Coordinates of C-alpha atoms in Angstrom, one line a residue:
M1 CA -25.6 7.5 -50.3
T2 CA -24.5 9.6 -53.4
R3 CA -27.3 11.6 -55.5
R4 CA -27.4 9.8 -58.6
S5 CA -28.3 6.5 -56.3
F6 CA -30.7 8.4 -54.5
L7 CA -32.4 9.1 -57.3
A8 CA -32.2 6.1 -58.9
A9 CA -34.3 4.5 -55.7
A10 CA -36.7 7.0 -56.4
G11 CA -36.5 9.0 -60.1
A12 CA -39.9 6.4 -60.6
Y13 CA -41.6 8.0 -58.6
G14 CA -40.5 11.7 -59.3
A15 CA -41.2 11.0 -63.1
M16 CA -44.5 10.9 -62.0
G17 CA -45.0 13.9 -60.3
V18 CA -44.5 12.2 -57.2
F19 CA -42.4 14.3 -54.3
G20 CA -39.8 11.1 -53.6
P21 CA -36.3 13.1 -55.4
S22 CA -37.2 16.3 -53.1
L23 CA -36.0 14.3 -49.7
W24 CA -32.6 14.4 -51.0
A25 CA -33.1 18.3 -52.5
A26 CA -34.5 19.5 -48.8
M27 CA -31.2 17.4 -47.4
K28 CA -29.1 19.0 -49.8
Y29 CA -30.2 22.3 -51.2
D30 CA -30.7 25.5 -49.2
R31 CA -33.3 28.0 -51.5
D32 CA -32.8 31.0 -49.4
A33 CA -29.1 30.4 -49.6
V34 CA -29.3 30.3 -53.4
L35 CA -31.4 33.4 -53.9
K36 CA -29.2 35.1 -51.5
R37 CA -27.6 37.7 -54.2
F38 CA -30.8 37.9 -56.3
R39 CA -32.4 39.6 -52.5
L40 CA -29.0 41.7 -51.3
C41 CA -29.0 43.4 -54.7
A42 CA -32.5 44.2 -55.4
V43 CA -32.6 48.0 -55.0
D44 CA -30.3 48.4 -57.2
T45 CA -31.4 45.8 -59.8
D46 CA -34.5 46.7 -59.8
A47 CA -33.4 50.2 -60.6
R48 CA -31.5 49.2 -63.4
V49 CA -33.3 46.5 -64.8
K50 CA -36.7 49.5 -64.9
A51 CA -34.4 52.0 -66.3
G52 CA -32.5 49.5 -68.7
I53 CA -36.2 48.3 -69.9
E54 CA -37.4 51.6 -70.8
A55 CA -34.4 53.0 -72.6
N56 CA -33.8 49.5 -74.9
R57 CA -36.9 47.6 -74.9
K58 CA -39.3 50.2 -75.8
G59 CA -39.7 52.9 -78.2
P60 CA -41.9 56.4 -79.0
M61 CA -45.0 56.5 -81.2
L62 CA -46.8 59.5 -81.8
F63 CA -50.9 59.4 -83.6
T64 CA -52.3 62.5 -85.5
F65 CA -55.9 61.3 -86.1
K66 CA -58.0 64.3 -88.7
D67 CA -60.6 63.9 -90.1
A68 CA -61.5 63.5 -94.0
A69 CA -60.8 67.3 -94.4
G70 CA -57.2 67.0 -92.7
K71 CA -59.3 68.4 -89.2
I72 CA -57.4 67.1 -86.3
L73 CA -60.3 65.1 -84.6
E74 CA -60.9 65.9 -80.6
N75 CA -62.5 62.8 -79.4
V76 CA -60.9 59.3 -80.8
H77 CA -61.6 55.3 -78.9
V78 CA -58.2 53.3 -79.9
K79 CA -57.3 50.3 -79.2
V80 CA -53.6 49.2 -79.8
T81 CA -52.7 46.1 -79.7
Q82 CA -49.3 44.5 -79.7
K83 CA -49.1 41.1 -82.6
T84 CA -45.0 40.2 -81.9
H85 CA -42.2 41.1 -80.6
D86 CA -38.9 42.4 -82.2
F87 CA -36.8 40.6 -79.3
K88 CA -36.5 36.7 -79.6
Y89 CA -37.3 34.4 -76.9
G90 CA -37.2 30.6 -77.4
A91 CA -36.8 26.9 -76.3
D92 CA -34.4 24.0 -78.6
I93 CA -37.3 22.4 -80.3
F94 CA -35.6 18.9 -79.8
M95 CA -38.7 16.8 -78.7
L96 CA -41.1 17.8 -81.9
D97 CA -43.1 15.3 -82.4
E98 CA -40.2 13.2 -80.6
I99 CA -42.5 12.2 -78.0
C100 CA -43.6 8.8 -78.9
D101 CA -45.2 7.1 -75.6
S102 CA -48.1 9.6 -75.8
K103 CA -50.0 11.6 -78.3
E104 CA -51.6 13.4 -76.0
K105 CA -48.0 14.7 -74.6
N106 CA -47.0 15.2 -78.4
E107 CA -49.7 18.1 -78.8
A108 CA -49.4 19.3 -75.5
Y109 CA -45.6 20.2 -75.9
K110 CA -46.5 22.3 -79.5
E111 CA -49.3 23.8 -77.2
H112 CA -46.5 24.7 -74.8
F113 CA -44.0 26.0 -77.1
A114 CA -46.3 27.9 -79.7
A115 CA -48.3 29.5 -76.7
A116 CA -44.5 30.8 -75.2
F117 CA -42.1 31.1 -77.8
N118 CA -41.0 33.0 -80.8
L119 CA -38.2 31.2 -81.4
A120 CA -36.7 27.9 -81.8
T121 CA -33.6 26.3 -81.7
V122 CA -33.2 23.6 -84.6
P123 CA -30.9 20.6 -83.9
F124 CA -28.3 20.4 -87.4
Y125 CA -25.7 18.2 -85.6
W126 CA -24.0 16.5 -88.1
K127 CA -23.7 12.9 -86.8
D128 CA -27.4 12.7 -86.5
L129 CA -28.4 15.2 -89.5
E130 CA -26.0 13.0 -92.1
P131 CA -25.4 9.6 -90.1
E132 CA -24.5 8.2 -92.8
E133 CA -22.7 9.9 -95.6
G134 CA -24.5 11.2 -98.6
K135 CA -27.6 10.4 -97.1
P136 CA -28.9 13.4 -94.6
R137 CA -32.1 13.3 -92.8
Y138 CA -33.3 16.7 -93.9
A139 CA -37.2 15.2 -94.7
K140 CA -40.0 15.2 -92.5
N141 CA -40.3 11.6 -93.2
S142 CA -36.4 10.3 -92.3
P143 CA -35.7 7.9 -89.7
K144 CA -35.9 8.8 -86.5
I145 CA -33.4 9.6 -84.3
Y146 CA -34.0 10.8 -80.5
R147 CA -34.0 14.7 -79.8
R148 CA -33.3 15.0 -83.0
P149 CA -36.3 15.5 -85.4
P150 CA -35.4 16.4 -89.5
P151 CA -34.9 20.4 -90.3
D152 CA -37.8 20.0 -93.0
L153 CA -40.3 19.0 -89.9
C154 CA -38.6 21.9 -87.7
V155 CA -38.8 24.9 -89.9
E156 CA -42.3 23.8 -91.4
W157 CA -43.7 23.6 -87.8
C158 CA -42.2 27.1 -87.3
E159 CA -42.9 28.9 -90.2
A160 CA -47.0 27.8 -89.5
H161 CA -47.1 29.2 -86.2
G162 CA -44.8 32.4 -86.4
I163 CA -41.3 31.3 -84.8
E164 CA -38.2 31.8 -86.6
P165 CA -36.2 28.9 -86.5
K166 CA -32.4 29.3 -85.7
A167 CA -29.9 26.8 -86.3
H168 CA -28.1 24.4 -84.3
C169 CA -24.6 24.0 -85.3
L170 CA -22.5 24.5 -88.8
N171 CA -19.3 23.5 -87.1
Y172 CA -19.6 21.7 -83.9
S173 CA -16.1 19.5 -83.9
G174 CA -17.3 16.9 -81.5
Q175 CA -20.7 16.1 -82.7
S176 CA -18.9 15.4 -86.3
P177 CA -19.8 11.7 -88.0
D178 CA -16.9 9.7 -87.9
W179 CA -17.0 9.0 -91.5
A180 CA -16.1 12.8 -91.8
R181 CA -12.9 12.7 -89.8
G182 CA -9.8 12.2 -91.3
D183 CA -6.6 14.2 -93.1
I184 CA -7.3 18.2 -92.8
Q185 CA -7.8 18.9 -95.9
K186 CA -10.3 15.8 -96.0
E187 CA -12.4 17.4 -93.1
K188 CA -12.6 20.7 -94.7
Y189 CA -13.8 19.8 -98.3
L190 CA -16.6 17.6 -96.4
L191 CA -17.0 20.6 -94.2
E192 CA -17.4 22.9 -97.4
K193 CA -20.0 20.2 -99.1
R194 CA -21.9 20.8 -95.4
F195 CA -22.2 24.3 -95.7
R196 CA -22.8 24.7 -99.0
E197 CA -25.7 22.1 -98.9
L198 CA -27.4 23.5 -95.9
A199 CA -27.2 27.2 -97.5
E200 CA -28.9 25.7 -100.4
R201 CA -31.8 24.1 -98.6
Y202 CA -32.4 26.8 -96.0
A203 CA -30.5 30.1 -95.7
K204 CA -33.9 31.9 -96.7
R205 CA -36.0 30.1 -94.0
V206 CA -33.8 30.2 -91.2
P207 CA -32.4 33.8 -90.7
M208 CA -30.0 32.7 -87.8
W209 CA -26.8 30.6 -88.2
E210 CA -24.6 29.7 -85.0
V211 CA -21.4 28.4 -86.6
T212 CA -19.1 27.4 -84.0
N213 CA -19.7 25.9 -80.9
E214 CA -17.9 25.0 -77.5
T215 CA -14.3 25.4 -78.7
F216 CA -12.6 25.1 -75.5
W217 CA -12.8 21.4 -75.1
G218 CA -9.1 19.8 -74.4
S219 CA -6.0 18.3 -76.4
D220 CA -8.2 15.0 -75.8
D221 CA -11.6 16.1 -77.4
K222 CA -13.1 13.5 -79.9
G223 CA -14.1 15.7 -82.9
C224 CA -12.0 16.3 -86.3
N225 CA -8.3 16.9 -86.5
F226 CA -9.3 20.5 -87.9
Y227 CA -10.9 21.4 -84.4
H228 CA -6.9 21.5 -83.1
E229 CA -5.8 23.9 -86.1
P230 CA -5.4 27.6 -85.3
D231 CA -7.7 29.1 -87.6
F232 CA -10.4 26.7 -87.1
V233 CA -12.8 29.8 -85.8
E234 CA -12.1 31.8 -88.4
W235 CA -11.6 29.7 -90.8
S236 CA -15.6 28.5 -90.5
F237 CA -16.9 32.2 -90.3
K238 CA -15.1 33.3 -93.6
L239 CA -16.5 30.0 -95.1
A240 CA -20.1 30.9 -93.3
E241 CA -19.9 34.4 -94.8
R242 CA -19.1 32.9 -98.6
C243 CA -22.2 30.6 -98.0
F244 CA -24.5 32.7 -96.2
P245 CA -23.6 35.8 -97.1
A246 CA -27.2 37.6 -96.0
N247 CA -28.2 35.5 -92.3
K248 CA -26.9 36.2 -89.2
L249 CA -23.6 34.4 -88.0
V250 CA -23.1 33.3 -84.3
I251 CA -20.6 32.1 -82.1
N252 CA -21.8 29.8 -78.9
E253 CA -19.9 28.9 -76.2
W254 CA -20.3 27.7 -72.2
S255 CA -16.9 27.1 -71.3
N256 CA -17.0 29.0 -67.5
L257 CA -17.1 31.9 -69.6
W258 CA -18.8 34.0 -66.7
G259 CA -16.4 33.3 -64.3
D260 CA -14.2 34.1 -66.5
T261 CA -15.1 37.6 -67.6
W262 CA -16.1 38.2 -64.0
N263 CA -12.7 37.6 -63.3
H264 CA -10.5 39.1 -66.5
R265 CA -12.8 40.9 -68.5
S266 CA -11.7 41.9 -71.8
R267 CA -8.8 40.0 -70.9
G268 CA -11.4 36.6 -70.7
R269 CA -10.3 33.3 -73.3
Y270 CA -13.6 34.1 -74.9
Y271 CA -13.8 37.4 -75.4
M272 CA -10.2 36.8 -77.1
Q273 CA -11.1 34.7 -79.1
I274 CA -13.7 36.4 -80.4
E275 CA -11.8 40.0 -81.0
R276 CA -9.1 37.9 -82.3
A277 CA -11.4 36.2 -85.0
M278 CA -12.6 39.1 -85.7
L279 CA -9.9 40.9 -86.3
K280 CA -8.3 38.2 -88.9
G281 CA -11.6 38.8 -90.9
A282 CA -14.5 36.8 -89.5
R283 CA -17.9 38.2 -89.8
I284 CA -19.4 37.5 -85.9
D285 CA -22.8 38.8 -86.4
S286 CA -23.6 37.7 -82.7
V287 CA -22.0 36.4 -79.8
G288 CA -23.8 33.2 -77.9
M289 CA -23.4 32.4 -74.0
Q290 CA -24.7 29.3 -72.6
F291 CA -25.8 29.8 -69.2
H292 CA -26.5 25.9 -68.3
M293 CA -26.4 25.2 -64.2
F294 CA -25.4 21.6 -64.2
F295 CA -24.2 21.5 -60.8
D296 CA -25.9 19.0 -58.1
A297 CA -28.3 20.3 -55.8
E298 CA -25.3 20.2 -52.5
R299 CA -23.4 22.2 -55.0
A300 CA -25.6 24.3 -55.9
I301 CA -24.6 27.5 -53.6
A302 CA -20.9 27.4 -54.3
S303 CA -21.1 26.8 -57.9
T304 CA -23.5 29.1 -58.8
R305 CA -22.5 32.2 -56.7
Q306 CA -21.2 34.2 -59.8
F307 CA -23.8 32.8 -62.1
Y308 CA -26.4 34.3 -59.5
D309 CA -24.9 37.5 -58.5
P310 CA -26.7 40.4 -60.7
R311 CA -23.3 42.6 -60.5
C312 CA -21.7 40.0 -62.4
L313 CA -24.2 39.0 -65.1
F314 CA -24.3 42.9 -65.6
D315 CA -20.3 43.0 -65.8
V316 CA -20.0 40.4 -67.8
M317 CA -22.5 41.9 -70.6
D318 CA -21.2 44.8 -70.7
T319 CA -17.7 43.9 -71.3
Y320 CA -19.4 41.8 -74.1
A321 CA -20.9 44.3 -75.1
A322 CA -17.6 46.5 -75.8
L323 CA -16.9 44.6 -79.1
G324 CA -19.4 45.8 -80.7
R325 CA -21.8 42.5 -81.4
P326 CA -25.3 41.8 -80.2
V327 CA -25.3 39.1 -77.5
Q328 CA -27.9 36.2 -77.1
I329 CA -28.4 34.0 -74.2
T330 CA -28.1 31.0 -76.4
E331 CA -28.8 28.1 -73.9
I332 CA -30.3 27.8 -70.3
T333 CA -30.7 25.1 -67.4
I334 CA -32.0 26.3 -64.3
P335 CA -32.6 23.1 -62.1
A336 CA -35.7 22.9 -60.1
Y337 CA -34.0 19.4 -58.6
S338 CA -37.1 17.6 -58.2
N339 CA -41.1 18.2 -58.5
D340 CA -41.5 19.7 -54.9
P341 CA -43.5 22.5 -55.2
G342 CA -41.0 24.5 -52.9
D343 CA -38.2 23.7 -55.1
E344 CA -40.2 24.4 -58.7
D345 CA -40.8 27.7 -56.8
V346 CA -37.0 28.5 -56.4
Q347 CA -36.6 27.8 -60.4
A348 CA -39.1 30.3 -61.3
E349 CA -37.9 32.9 -59.0
I350 CA -34.4 32.7 -60.1
L351 CA -35.8 32.5 -63.9
R352 CA -37.9 35.9 -63.8
E353 CA -34.3 37.4 -61.9
L354 CA -32.4 36.7 -64.7
Y355 CA -34.6 37.2 -67.5
R356 CA -35.3 40.8 -66.2
I357 CA -32.0 41.1 -66.0
W358 CA -30.8 39.9 -69.6
F359 CA -33.8 41.8 -71.3
S360 CA -32.7 45.3 -69.8
H361 CA -29.3 45.2 -70.9
P362 CA -28.9 47.2 -74.4
A363 CA -26.7 44.4 -76.3
M364 CA -29.0 41.5 -75.6
E365 CA -31.1 40.5 -78.7
A366 CA -32.6 37.0 -77.9
I367 CA -32.9 34.8 -74.3
I368 CA -32.9 30.9 -75.2
Y369 CA -34.6 28.5 -72.7
W370 CA -32.9 25.0 -73.3
N371 CA -35.0 22.2 -73.2
L372 CA -39.1 22.7 -72.8
P373 CA -39.7 19.0 -70.3
D374 CA -38.2 17.7 -67.5
G375 CA -37.3 13.7 -68.6
Y376 CA -36.3 14.8 -72.1
A377 CA -33.2 16.1 -71.5
W378 CA -29.4 14.9 -73.1
G379 CA -27.8 11.7 -71.9
A380 CA -30.6 9.4 -70.3
E381 CA -33.6 7.7 -71.2
P382 CA -37.1 9.3 -71.5
G383 CA -38.2 9.7 -68.1
D384 CA -35.0 8.2 -66.2
M385 CA -34.7 11.5 -63.7
A386 CA -31.2 10.1 -62.4
A387 CA -29.8 10.2 -65.4
G388 CA -28.3 12.3 -67.5
E389 CA -29.3 16.2 -67.7
N390 CA -33.2 14.8 -66.7
R391 CA -31.4 14.6 -62.6
Y392 CA -31.3 18.1 -62.8
Y393 CA -35.5 19.0 -63.5
G394 CA -34.7 21.3 -65.2
G395 CA -37.3 21.3 -67.9
L396 CA -40.1 24.5 -67.7
C397 CA -42.9 21.1 -67.7
R398 CA -42.8 18.6 -65.6
F399 CA -42.2 15.1 -67.5
D400 CA -46.5 14.9 -67.7
M401 CA -46.3 18.1 -69.7
T402 CA -47.3 20.2 -67.2
P403 CA -46.4 23.6 -66.9
K404 CA -44.0 24.6 -64.1
P405 CA -44.2 28.0 -62.2
A406 CA -41.0 29.1 -64.4
F407 CA -42.9 28.4 -67.7
N408 CA -45.6 30.7 -66.6
V409 CA -43.1 33.1 -65.4
V410 CA -41.4 33.2 -69.1
K411 CA -44.6 33.0 -70.4
D412 CA -46.3 35.6 -68.8
L413 CA -43.1 38.1 -69.3
F414 CA -43.5 38.4 -72.9
G415 CA -46.8 37.9 -73.1
K416 CA -48.2 40.3 -70.7
E417 CA -45.4 42.5 -68.6
W418 CA -43.5 42.7 -71.3
R419 CA -46.4 43.2 -74.0
T420 CA -48.2 47.1 -74.7
N421 CA -51.8 46.3 -75.0
F422 CA -54.4 49.3 -74.3
E423 CA -57.3 50.8 -75.3
R424 CA -58.7 54.2 -73.9
D425 CA -60.2 57.7 -74.8
V426 CA -57.7 60.1 -76.5
G427 CA -57.4 63.4 -77.9
G428 CA -56.8 63.9 -82.3
E429 CA -52.7 63.9 -80.6
F430 CA -51.6 60.6 -78.8
A431 CA -48.0 59.8 -77.8
F432 CA -47.3 56.4 -76.1
R433 CA -44.0 54.1 -75.7
G434 CA -44.3 50.6 -76.6
F435 CA -42.4 47.8 -76.6
K436 CA -40.9 47.2 -79.9
G437 CA -42.5 44.8 -82.6
T438 CA -45.7 44.9 -84.6
Y439 CA -48.6 46.5 -83.8
E440 CA -52.9 46.9 -84.8
L441 CA -54.5 50.1 -84.2
E442 CA -58.0 50.4 -84.2
A443 CA -59.8 53.8 -83.6
T444 CA -62.7 55.0 -83.7
A445 CA -64.3 58.3 -83.9
N446 CA -68.0 59.7 -85.4
G447 CA -69.1 56.2 -85.9
K448 CA -66.3 55.2 -88.1
T449 CA -64.0 52.6 -87.6
V450 CA -60.6 52.4 -88.9
R451 CA -57.6 49.9 -89.1
R452 CA -53.9 50.3 -89.0
E453 CA -50.5 48.3 -88.9
F454 CA -47.5 49.7 -87.6
R455 CA -44.4 49.2 -85.9
I456 CA -42.5 50.5 -83.1
N457 CA -38.8 49.9 -83.9
P458 CA -35.5 52.7 -84.6
A459 CA -35.7 51.7 -88.3
F460 CA -39.7 52.7 -88.9
P461 CA -41.0 56.2 -88.5
S462 CA -42.2 57.0 -84.7
A463 CA -45.1 58.7 -86.1
M464 CA -48.0 58.0 -88.2
E465 CA -51.1 60.3 -89.5
V466 CA -54.4 58.5 -89.5
K467 CA -57.1 59.6 -91.2
M468 CA -60.6 58.6 -90.4
G469 CA -63.6 57.6 -92.9
I470 CA -60.8 56.9 -95.4
D471 CA -59.9 52.7 -95.5

């Protein structure tokens, strides 16, 4: 019996939260072995992570509290509340108002997303955004396509919830519509038209755009003919720079970049692709790295050996930092393989280790998970846990939209552990270090209270004078 046939028989139970598929995982998935390298490297990893977070994610702030006459006060009660993070953390938002079988699940999806993230990857796949030439699905009331909510809907929802939308992707060749394929000049003309239209409609509302994605597929790729031209990446970024001069432009890739870089460092093909493109004048602002662990349970130990090795992770980030561009983990899937509590706990532990390592690195600027819920991934019908990417149980929430331990890990890291909130009595001069972001200060002295907003960020002043009793 294969894993697929096993899950086909048991998948319906897994979709309901019954642990049928966990029998297969228990037979094939050695949980301790998967975590082995994290645990072996724990002492060195913890030391580097703690030092990196302190140095790279936090900054200083000094307050001087004075009375109306300018005299420094002696006793002040302060309450400091962090409102936002400068660091970006998110997920794809492909299921926004897409869960048709349950209004309650649809609302829970939105509640969980807003509670856990400050960034959302919005689908701009060309073949689904404009399946018929000249009839783009921008508007909220556009015809539905599964896992492809219209951009207007996504951007409006993000703006209403203080979440930054990120576009995925301008020129993803494998996702080009059939009508846009032909001779290379035609394809370029249509790409220019697409870039211009998207810029006119969204450039001021969507700060960050992935320009190219997954450009290492072989010669049998079904994308556009232009994909096979040597200047595909450079041309795409130069066009994006013309159309989106004030936006951040991101390159994105999956193809074995972690193992390839671990083995070859600056001679890895993705590194050399980026370096060559920049030398030829392409403005690449950020380097995107995917991290999908799409390996079956029986292959998990061998296949994830480098991915779950802290030495490899740090080495890859150090290598790409040499390009002088910030790095993003753009797409993440960590399998649980079932709804068994033990499997879900391992998923959460892996995710915590990875997020700590990534967050600590000076080059990192964003960490973005992929699918928030189980059962709504690519390549399968909703709830079919034996097909497509559903079979990995890689969401942060279950199919019924209840949070897994992995969801709580992400939410608590950014909402509690990596957030600076405190209340205490201080002297007239008070300094502290906090996570970079926006804050609210509430200070009380001699029966008078003032409130101020401030920001911890190298681009902003690291000191503030507060006069009590003066609004």
